[in-house]
Short mmCIF file of C-alpha atoms and ligand atoms in Angstrom, two decimals:
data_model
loop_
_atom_site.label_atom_id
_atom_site.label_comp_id
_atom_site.label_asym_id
_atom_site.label_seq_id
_atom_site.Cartn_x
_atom_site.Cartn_y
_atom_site.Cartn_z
CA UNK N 15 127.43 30.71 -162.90
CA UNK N 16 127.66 27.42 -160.97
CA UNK N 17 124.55 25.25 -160.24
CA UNK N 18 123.39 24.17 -156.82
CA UNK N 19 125.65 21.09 -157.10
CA UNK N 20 128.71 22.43 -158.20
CA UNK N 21 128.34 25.36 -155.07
CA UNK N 22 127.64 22.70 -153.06
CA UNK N 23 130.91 20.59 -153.99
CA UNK N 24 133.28 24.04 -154.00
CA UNK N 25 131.73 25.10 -150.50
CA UNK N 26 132.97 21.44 -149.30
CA UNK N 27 136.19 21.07 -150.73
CA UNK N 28 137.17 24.97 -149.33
CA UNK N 29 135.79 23.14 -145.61
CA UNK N 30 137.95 20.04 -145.81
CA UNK N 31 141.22 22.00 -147.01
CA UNK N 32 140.90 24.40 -144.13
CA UNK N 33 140.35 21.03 -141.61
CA UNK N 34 143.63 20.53 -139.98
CA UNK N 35 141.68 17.60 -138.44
CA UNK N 36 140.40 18.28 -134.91
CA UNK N 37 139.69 22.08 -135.56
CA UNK N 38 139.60 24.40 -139.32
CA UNK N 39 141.20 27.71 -139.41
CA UNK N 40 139.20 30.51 -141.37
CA UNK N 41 141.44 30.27 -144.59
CA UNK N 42 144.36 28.15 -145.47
CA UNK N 43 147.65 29.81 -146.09
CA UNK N 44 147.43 32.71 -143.47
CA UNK N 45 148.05 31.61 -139.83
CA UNK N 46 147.32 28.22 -138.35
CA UNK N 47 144.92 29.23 -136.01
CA UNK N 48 141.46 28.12 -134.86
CA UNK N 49 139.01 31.68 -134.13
CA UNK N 50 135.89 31.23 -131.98
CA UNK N 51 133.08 31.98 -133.72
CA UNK N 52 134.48 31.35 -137.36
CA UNK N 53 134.94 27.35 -135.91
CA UNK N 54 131.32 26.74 -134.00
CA UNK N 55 129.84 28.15 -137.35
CA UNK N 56 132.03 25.96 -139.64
CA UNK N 57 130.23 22.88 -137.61
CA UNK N 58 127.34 23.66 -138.80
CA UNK N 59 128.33 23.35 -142.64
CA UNK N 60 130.64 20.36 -142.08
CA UNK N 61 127.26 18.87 -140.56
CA UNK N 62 125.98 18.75 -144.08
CA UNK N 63 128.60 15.62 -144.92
CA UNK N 64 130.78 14.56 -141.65
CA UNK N 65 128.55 15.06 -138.99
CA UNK N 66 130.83 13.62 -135.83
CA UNK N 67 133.30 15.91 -136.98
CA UNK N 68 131.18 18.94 -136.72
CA UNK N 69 130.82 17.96 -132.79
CA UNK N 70 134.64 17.69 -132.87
CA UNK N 71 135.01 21.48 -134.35
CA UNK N 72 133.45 22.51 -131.02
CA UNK N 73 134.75 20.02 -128.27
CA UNK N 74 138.26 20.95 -129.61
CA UNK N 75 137.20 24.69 -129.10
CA UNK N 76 136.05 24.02 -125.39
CA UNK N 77 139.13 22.64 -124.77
CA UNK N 78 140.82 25.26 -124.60
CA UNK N 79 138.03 27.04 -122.60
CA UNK N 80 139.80 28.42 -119.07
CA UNK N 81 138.69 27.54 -115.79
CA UNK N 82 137.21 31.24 -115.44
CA UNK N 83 134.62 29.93 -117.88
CA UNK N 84 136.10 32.11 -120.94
CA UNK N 85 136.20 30.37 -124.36
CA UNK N 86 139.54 32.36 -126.23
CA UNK N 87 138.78 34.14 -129.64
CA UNK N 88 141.94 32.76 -130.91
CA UNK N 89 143.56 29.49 -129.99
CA UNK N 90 146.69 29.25 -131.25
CA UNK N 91 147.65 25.63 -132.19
CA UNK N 92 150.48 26.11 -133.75
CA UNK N 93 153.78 28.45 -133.01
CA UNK N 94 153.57 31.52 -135.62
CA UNK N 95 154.38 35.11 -134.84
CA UNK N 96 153.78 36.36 -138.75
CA UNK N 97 150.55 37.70 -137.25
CA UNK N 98 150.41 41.01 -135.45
CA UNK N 99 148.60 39.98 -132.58
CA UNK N 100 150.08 36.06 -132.25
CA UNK N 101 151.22 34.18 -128.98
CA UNK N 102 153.82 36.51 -127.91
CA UNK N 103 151.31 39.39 -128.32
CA UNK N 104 149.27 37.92 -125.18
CA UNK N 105 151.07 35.89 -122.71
CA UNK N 106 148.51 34.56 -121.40
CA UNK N 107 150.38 31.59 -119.79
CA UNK N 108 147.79 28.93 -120.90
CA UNK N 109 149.86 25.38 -122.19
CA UNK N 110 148.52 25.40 -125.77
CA UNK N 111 148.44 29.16 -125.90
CA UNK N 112 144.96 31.10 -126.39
CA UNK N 113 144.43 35.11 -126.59
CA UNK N 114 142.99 36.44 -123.25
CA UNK N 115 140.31 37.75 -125.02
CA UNK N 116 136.51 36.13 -126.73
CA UNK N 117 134.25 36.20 -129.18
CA UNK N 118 129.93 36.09 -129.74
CA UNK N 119 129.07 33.15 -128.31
CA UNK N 120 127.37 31.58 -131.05
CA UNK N 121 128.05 27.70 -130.08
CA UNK N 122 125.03 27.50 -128.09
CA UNK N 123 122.79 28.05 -130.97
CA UNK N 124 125.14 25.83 -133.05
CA UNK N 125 124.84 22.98 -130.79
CA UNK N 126 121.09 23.39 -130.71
CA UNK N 127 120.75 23.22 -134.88
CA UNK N 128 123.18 20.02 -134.86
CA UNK N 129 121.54 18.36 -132.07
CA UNK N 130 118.22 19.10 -133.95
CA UNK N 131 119.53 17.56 -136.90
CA UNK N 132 121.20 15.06 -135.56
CA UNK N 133 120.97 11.40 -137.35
CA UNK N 134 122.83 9.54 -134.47
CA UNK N 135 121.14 10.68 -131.16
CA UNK N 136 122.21 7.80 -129.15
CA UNK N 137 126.11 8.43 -130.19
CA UNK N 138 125.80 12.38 -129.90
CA UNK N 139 124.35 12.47 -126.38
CA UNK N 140 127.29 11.91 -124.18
CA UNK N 141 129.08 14.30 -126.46
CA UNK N 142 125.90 17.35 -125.95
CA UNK N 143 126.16 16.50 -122.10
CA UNK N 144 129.88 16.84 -121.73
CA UNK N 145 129.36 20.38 -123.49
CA UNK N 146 126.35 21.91 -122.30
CA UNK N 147 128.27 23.18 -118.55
CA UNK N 148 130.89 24.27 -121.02
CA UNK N 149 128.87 26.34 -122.77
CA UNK N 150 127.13 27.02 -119.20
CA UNK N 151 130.19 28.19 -117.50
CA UNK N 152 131.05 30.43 -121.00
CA UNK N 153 127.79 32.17 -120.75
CA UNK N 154 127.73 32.42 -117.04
CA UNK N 155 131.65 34.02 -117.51
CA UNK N 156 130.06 37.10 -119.62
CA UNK N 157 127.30 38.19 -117.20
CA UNK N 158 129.74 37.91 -114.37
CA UNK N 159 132.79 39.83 -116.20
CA UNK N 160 131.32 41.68 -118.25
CA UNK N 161 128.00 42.99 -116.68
CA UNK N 162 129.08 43.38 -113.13
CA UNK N 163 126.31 45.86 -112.58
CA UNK N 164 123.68 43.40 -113.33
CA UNK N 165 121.96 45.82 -116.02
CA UNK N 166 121.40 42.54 -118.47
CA UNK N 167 123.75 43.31 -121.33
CA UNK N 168 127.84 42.47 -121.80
CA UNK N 169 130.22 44.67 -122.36
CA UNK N 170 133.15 44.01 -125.30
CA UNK N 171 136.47 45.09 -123.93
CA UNK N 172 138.34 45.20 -127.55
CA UNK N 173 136.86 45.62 -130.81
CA UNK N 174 137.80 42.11 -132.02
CA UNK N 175 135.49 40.46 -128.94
CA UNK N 176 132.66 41.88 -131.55
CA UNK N 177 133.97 39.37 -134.61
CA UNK N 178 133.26 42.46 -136.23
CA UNK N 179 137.01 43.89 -135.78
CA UNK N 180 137.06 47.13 -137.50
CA UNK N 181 133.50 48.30 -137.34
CA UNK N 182 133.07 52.14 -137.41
CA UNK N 183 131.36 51.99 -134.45
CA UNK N 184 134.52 51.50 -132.26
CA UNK N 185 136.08 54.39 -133.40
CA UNK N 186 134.85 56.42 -131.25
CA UNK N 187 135.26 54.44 -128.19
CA UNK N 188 139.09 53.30 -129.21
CA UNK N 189 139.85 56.99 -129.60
CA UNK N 190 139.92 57.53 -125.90
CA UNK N 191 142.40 53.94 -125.98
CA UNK N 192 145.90 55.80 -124.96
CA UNK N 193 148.81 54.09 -127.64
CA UNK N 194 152.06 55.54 -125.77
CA UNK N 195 154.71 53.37 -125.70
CA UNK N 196 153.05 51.22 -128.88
CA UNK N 197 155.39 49.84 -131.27
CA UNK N 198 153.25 51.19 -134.51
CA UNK N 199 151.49 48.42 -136.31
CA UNK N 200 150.05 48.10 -140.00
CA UNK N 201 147.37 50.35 -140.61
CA UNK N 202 145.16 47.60 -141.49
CA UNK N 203 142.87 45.08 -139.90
CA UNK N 204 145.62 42.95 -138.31
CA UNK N 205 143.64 39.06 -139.99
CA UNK N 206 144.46 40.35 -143.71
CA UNK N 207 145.88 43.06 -144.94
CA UNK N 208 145.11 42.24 -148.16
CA UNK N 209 141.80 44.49 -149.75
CA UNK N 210 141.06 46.37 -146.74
CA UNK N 211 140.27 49.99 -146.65
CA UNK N 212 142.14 52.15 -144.52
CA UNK N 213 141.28 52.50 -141.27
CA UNK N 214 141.46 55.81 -138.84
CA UNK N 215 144.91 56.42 -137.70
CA UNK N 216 146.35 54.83 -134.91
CA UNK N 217 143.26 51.86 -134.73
CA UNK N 218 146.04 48.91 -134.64
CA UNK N 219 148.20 50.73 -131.90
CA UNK N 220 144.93 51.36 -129.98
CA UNK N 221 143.76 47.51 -130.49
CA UNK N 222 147.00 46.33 -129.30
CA UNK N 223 147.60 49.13 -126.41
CA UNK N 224 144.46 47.28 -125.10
CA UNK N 225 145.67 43.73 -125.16
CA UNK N 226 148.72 45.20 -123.11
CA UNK N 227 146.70 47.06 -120.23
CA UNK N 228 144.91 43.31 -119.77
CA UNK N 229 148.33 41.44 -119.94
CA UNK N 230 149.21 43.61 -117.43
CA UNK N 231 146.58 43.27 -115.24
CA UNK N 232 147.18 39.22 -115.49
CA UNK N 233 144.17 38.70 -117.89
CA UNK N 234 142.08 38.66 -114.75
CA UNK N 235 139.20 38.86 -116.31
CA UNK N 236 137.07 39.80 -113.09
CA UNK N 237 139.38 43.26 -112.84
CA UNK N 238 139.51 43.83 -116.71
CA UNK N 239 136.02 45.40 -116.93
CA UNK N 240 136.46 48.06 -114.56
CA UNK N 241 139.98 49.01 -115.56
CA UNK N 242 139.50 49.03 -119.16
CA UNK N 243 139.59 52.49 -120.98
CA UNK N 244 137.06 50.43 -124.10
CA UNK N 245 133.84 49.05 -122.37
CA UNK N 246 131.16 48.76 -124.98
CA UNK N 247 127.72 47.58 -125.34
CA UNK N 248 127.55 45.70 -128.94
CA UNK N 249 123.87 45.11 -130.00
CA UNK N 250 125.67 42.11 -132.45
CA UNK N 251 126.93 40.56 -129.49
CA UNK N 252 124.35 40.58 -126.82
CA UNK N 253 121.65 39.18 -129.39
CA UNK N 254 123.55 36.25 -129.87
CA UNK N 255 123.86 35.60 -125.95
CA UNK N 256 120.58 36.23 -126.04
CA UNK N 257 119.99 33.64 -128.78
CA UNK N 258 122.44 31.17 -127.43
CA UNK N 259 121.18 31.33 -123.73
CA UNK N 260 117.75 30.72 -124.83
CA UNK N 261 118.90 27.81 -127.21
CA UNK N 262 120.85 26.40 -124.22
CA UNK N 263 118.26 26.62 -122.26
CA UNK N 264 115.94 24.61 -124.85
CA UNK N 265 118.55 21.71 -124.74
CA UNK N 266 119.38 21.42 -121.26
CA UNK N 267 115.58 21.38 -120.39
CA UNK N 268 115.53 18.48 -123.58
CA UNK N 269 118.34 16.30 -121.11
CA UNK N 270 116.57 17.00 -117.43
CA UNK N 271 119.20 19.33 -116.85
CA UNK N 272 116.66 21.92 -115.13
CA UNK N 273 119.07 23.90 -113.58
CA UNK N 274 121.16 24.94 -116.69
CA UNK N 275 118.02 25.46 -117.78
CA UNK N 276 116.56 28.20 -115.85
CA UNK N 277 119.99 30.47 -115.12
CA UNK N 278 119.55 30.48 -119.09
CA UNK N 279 116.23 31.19 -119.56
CA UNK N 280 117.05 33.75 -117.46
CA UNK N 281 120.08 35.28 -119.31
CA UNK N 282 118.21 35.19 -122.08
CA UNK N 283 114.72 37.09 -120.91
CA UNK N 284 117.07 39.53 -118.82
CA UNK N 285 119.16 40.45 -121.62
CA UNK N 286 116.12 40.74 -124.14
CA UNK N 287 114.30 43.35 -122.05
CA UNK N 288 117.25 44.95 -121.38
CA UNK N 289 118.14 45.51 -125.22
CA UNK N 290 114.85 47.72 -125.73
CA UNK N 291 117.64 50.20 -124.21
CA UNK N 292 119.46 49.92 -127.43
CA UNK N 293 116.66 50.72 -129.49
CA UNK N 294 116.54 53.56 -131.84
CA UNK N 295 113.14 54.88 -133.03
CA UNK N 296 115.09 57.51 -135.68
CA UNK N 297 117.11 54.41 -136.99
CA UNK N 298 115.06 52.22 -136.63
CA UNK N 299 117.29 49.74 -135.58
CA UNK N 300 120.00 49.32 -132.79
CA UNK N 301 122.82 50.95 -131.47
CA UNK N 302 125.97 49.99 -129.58
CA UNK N 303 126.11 51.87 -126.22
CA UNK N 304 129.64 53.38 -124.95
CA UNK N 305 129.75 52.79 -121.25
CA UNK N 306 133.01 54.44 -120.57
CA UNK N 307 131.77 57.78 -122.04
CA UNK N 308 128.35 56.86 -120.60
CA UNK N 309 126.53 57.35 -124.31
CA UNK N 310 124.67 55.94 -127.12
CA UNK N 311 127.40 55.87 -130.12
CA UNK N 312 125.54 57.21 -133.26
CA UNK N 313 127.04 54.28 -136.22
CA UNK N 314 124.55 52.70 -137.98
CA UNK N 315 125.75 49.57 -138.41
CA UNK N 316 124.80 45.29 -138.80
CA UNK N 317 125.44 45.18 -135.26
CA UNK N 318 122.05 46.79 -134.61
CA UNK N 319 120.49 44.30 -137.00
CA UNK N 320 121.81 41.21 -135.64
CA UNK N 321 119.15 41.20 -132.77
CA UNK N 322 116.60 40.10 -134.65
CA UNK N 323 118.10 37.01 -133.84
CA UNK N 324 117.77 37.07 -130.36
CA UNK N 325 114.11 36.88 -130.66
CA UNK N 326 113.06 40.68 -130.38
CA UNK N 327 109.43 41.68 -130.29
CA UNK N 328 107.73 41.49 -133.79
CA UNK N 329 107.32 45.21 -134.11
CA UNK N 330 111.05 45.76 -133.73
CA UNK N 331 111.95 43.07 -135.94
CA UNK N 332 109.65 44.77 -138.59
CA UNK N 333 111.24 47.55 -137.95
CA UNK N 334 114.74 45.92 -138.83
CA UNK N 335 113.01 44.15 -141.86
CA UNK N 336 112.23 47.85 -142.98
CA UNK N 337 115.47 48.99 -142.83
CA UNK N 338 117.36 46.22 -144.61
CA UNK N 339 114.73 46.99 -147.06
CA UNK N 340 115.83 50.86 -147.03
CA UNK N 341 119.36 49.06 -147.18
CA UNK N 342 118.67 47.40 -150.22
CA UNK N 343 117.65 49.88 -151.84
CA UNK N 344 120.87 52.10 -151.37
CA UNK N 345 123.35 49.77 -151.92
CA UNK N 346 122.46 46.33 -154.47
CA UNK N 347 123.49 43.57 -152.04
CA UNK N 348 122.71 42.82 -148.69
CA UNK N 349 122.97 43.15 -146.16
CA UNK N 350 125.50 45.72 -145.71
CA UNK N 351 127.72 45.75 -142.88
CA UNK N 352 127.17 49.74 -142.25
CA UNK N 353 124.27 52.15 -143.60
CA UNK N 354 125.76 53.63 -146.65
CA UNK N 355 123.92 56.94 -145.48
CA UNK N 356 126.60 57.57 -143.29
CA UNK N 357 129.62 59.60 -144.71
CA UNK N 358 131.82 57.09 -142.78
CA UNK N 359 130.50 53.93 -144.53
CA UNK N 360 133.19 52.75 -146.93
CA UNK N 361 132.65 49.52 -149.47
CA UNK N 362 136.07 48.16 -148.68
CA UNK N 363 136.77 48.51 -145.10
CA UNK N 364 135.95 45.04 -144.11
CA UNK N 365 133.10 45.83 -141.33
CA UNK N 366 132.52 49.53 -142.32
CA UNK N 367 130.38 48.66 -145.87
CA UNK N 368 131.34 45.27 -147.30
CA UNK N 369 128.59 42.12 -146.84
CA UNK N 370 129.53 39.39 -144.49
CA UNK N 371 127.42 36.22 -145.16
CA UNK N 372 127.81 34.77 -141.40
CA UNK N 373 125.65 37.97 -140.46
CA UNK N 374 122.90 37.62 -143.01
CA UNK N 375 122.75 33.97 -141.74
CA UNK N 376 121.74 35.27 -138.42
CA UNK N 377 119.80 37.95 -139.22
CA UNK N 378 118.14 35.54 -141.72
CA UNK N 379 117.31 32.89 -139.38
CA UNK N 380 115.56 35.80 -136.84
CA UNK N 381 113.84 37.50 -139.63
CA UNK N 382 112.61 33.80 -140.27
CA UNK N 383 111.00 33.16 -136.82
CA UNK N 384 109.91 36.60 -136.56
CA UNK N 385 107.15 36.28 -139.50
CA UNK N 386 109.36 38.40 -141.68
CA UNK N 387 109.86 35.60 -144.34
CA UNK N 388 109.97 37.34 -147.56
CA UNK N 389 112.76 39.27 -146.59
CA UNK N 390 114.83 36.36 -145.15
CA UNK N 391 114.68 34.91 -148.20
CA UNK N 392 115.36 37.72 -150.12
CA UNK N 393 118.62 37.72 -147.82
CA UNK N 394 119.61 34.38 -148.27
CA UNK N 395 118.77 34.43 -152.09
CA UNK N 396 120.98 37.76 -152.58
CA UNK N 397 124.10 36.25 -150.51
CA UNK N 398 124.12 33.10 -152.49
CA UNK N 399 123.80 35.12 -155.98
CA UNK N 400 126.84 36.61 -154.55
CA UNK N 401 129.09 33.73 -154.28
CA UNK N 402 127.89 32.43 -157.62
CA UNK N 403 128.61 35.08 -159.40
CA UNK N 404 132.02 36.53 -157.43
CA UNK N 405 132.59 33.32 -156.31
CA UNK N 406 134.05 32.27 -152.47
CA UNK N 407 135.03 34.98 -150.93
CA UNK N 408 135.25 36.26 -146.81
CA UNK N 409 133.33 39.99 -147.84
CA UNK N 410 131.65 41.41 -150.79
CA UNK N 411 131.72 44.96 -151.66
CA UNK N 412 128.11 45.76 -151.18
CA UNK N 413 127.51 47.88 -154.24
CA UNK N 414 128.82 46.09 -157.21
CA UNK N 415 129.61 42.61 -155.18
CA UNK N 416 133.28 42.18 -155.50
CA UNK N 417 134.91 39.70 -154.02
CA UNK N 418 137.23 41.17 -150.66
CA UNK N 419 139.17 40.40 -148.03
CA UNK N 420 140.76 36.39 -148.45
CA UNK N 421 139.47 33.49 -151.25
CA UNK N 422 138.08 29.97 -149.93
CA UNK N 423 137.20 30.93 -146.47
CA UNK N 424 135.58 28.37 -143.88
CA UNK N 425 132.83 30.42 -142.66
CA UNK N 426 131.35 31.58 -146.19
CA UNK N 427 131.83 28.01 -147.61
CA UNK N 428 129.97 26.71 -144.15
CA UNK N 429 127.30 29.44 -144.70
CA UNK N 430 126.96 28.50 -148.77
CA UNK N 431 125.61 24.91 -147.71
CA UNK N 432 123.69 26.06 -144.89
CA UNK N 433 121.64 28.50 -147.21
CA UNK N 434 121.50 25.82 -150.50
CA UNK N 435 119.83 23.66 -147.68
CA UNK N 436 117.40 26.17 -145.82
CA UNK N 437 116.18 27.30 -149.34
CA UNK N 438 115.25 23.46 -150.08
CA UNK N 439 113.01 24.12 -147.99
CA UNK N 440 114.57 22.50 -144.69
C1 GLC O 20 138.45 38.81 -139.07
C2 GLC O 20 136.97 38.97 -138.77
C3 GLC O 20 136.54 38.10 -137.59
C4 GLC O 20 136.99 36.67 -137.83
C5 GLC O 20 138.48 36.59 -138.16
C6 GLC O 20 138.93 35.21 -138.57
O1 GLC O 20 139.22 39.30 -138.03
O2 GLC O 20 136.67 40.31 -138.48
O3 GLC O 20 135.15 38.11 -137.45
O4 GLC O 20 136.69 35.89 -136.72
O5 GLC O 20 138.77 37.46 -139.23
O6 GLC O 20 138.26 34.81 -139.73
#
């Protein structure tokens, strides 16, 4: 058992050895790579002792944004085809080479808590202004690709856009993904092959079948909707656009920039009536909505948890309190990534059981503003009993807490400080 301290020192010294200086990859030792969403939410732990460099984690991100307004899950930095989906995988002719694909766009709430935070206003400033059309342009990008029909909520076009890659609730959905002509790949999650469970037949083929229908479309993104054989409505997803539109919003309005403003006001109030859509009174909770099959998909998963961040009404997000409570109950630690009632949940498949400490931040933080306290805390209590006593690790198995997936990553350690601190009573 470590003490505050000692958590505190391991979760920074894991931080600064995945820091290859202007960006961090998730975990040393794997692939050199900087991933959306793991990097915006590794800002906010370096915050807690370098805070210019957490700004730096995201401006190096948005550079690699394209001129459609996309910001790339993966940005490749350096050359290294050991991973199954590397450069060569996506073509996507950019000069420091990207995938064509993204990732929840969490940076607007990211840049929100650091600008909050911030100790040095006066140097920061030019820094926030430069980024918020970035982040503008990023969120204006999804409700013109991805929502052509104007119904409020995004589509994901591949299962990794979710950050939660092999989630049960693309199976169905990647079924219908045709694999002919598909060199076969690992029959893992393509990040780490390491503890994963196994995974339906035929889910890498289908993952990377998808990344060549968009390569050959040209990666333009404003015929990749449409064509796509995977368009699916994540719950995960959408909540944090919600989240990060409003939060945008909030800081634009701070710096007189009233137009930014209001288009994300608007994104955000659009998209949070239209997620009552989502809603399921039986679950009570979310679901993801298949919009190629034109039907709810029946998984049970995190991703219909995580919009309590998004600032749902405050009998929905009691509802979601009750059922991480039900959650609880079932499995030991929270909060699991799918509902263990469901013959399909398994402990070890990364994002079909295991618990993923970047979601109960979120979920956390909503359950916070929502009134839901005691259960916030009870969230953010359990996840850091789990690193002390399993120490770092990306995924815990959910009923007896064993470490999974790779040791010393960047967005646990980044999450570890950001709870020690909240429960300080920040
Ligand atoms: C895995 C996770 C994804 C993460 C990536 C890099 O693929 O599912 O959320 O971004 O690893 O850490």
């Amino acid at each position: 058992m470590s003490t505050e301290a000692e958590l505190a020192a391991q979760a920074i010294e894991i931080l600064q050895e995945n820091d290859r200086g202007s960006y961090s990859v998730p975990m040393s030792g794997l692939h050199p790579f900087q991933w959306n969403w793991d990097s915006c939410l590794a800002a906010l732990g370096q915050w807690h002792f370098d805070e210019a460099r957490a700004w730096t984690e995201v401006e190096t991100l948005f550079a690699h944004q394209w001129p459609d307004g996309m910001v790339p899950h993966i940005v490749f930095h350096e050359a290294d085809e050991s991973y199954v989906a590397g450069p060569g995988v996506w073509e996507t002719g950019r000069k420091v080479p990207t995938s064509g694909i993204t990732q929840p766009p969490v940076a607007g709430f990211v840049l929100r808590r650091l600008w909050q935070r911030s100790r040095q206003k006066s140097a920061l400033e030019p820094r926030l202004r430069a980024l918020l059309p970035k982040v503008a342009a990023w969120h204006r990008w999804f409700l013109e690709n991805r929502d052509p029909e104007g119904t409020g909520l995004v589509a994901i076009l591949h299962p990794w856009e979710s950050g939660r890659d092999d989630a049960i609730d693309w199976d169905s959905a990647l079924a219908g993904v045709p694999t002919e002509g598909i060199t076969p790949g690992p029959a893992s999650e393509p990040q780490n092959a390491e503890a994963d469970g196994p995974l339906p037949q035929g889910h890498t083929e289908r993952c990377l079948s998808l990344v060549e229908h968009f390569r050959g479309l040209g990666w333009d993104h404003s015929k990749l909707h449409d064509a796509s054989p995977f368009r699916v409505v994540d719950p995960g997803l959408n909540a944090i656009l919600i989240r990060s539109s409003a939060d945008l919003a909030a800081l634009a309005a701070d710096l007189g920039e009233y137009a930014l403003a209001e288009e994300n006001a608007g994104f955000a109030a659009t998209g949070l009536a239209a997620l009552e859509s989502l809603w399921s009174s039986s679950r009570s909770q979310y679901l993801a909505f298949d919009r190629v099959a034109g039907a709810q998909i029946e998984s049970a998963s995190v991703g219909g948890l995580l919009p309590v961040f998004a600032g749902i009404p405050k009998p929905r997000a009691a509802g979601v309190a009750a059922t991480i409570d039900r959650l609880a109950a079932a499995t030991g630690h929270v909060v699991p990534s799918h509902d263990p009632a469901d013959p399909r949940f398994d402990a070890r498949r990364a994002w079909g059981g295991p618990v993923w400490l970047v979601v109960n931040y979120m979920i956390a933080d909503g359950l916070r503003q929502a009134g839901s306290e005691a259960v916030a805390e009870r969230i953010m209590a359990a996840s850091l009993d789990l690193v002390r006593a399993n120490g770092f690790a990306e995924y815990y198995d959910p009923g007896n807490g064993a470490p999974l997936g790779t040791a010393r990553p960047t967005a646990t350690a980044a999450m570890v400080l950001e709870f020690l601190d909240l429960r300080d009573g920040d």
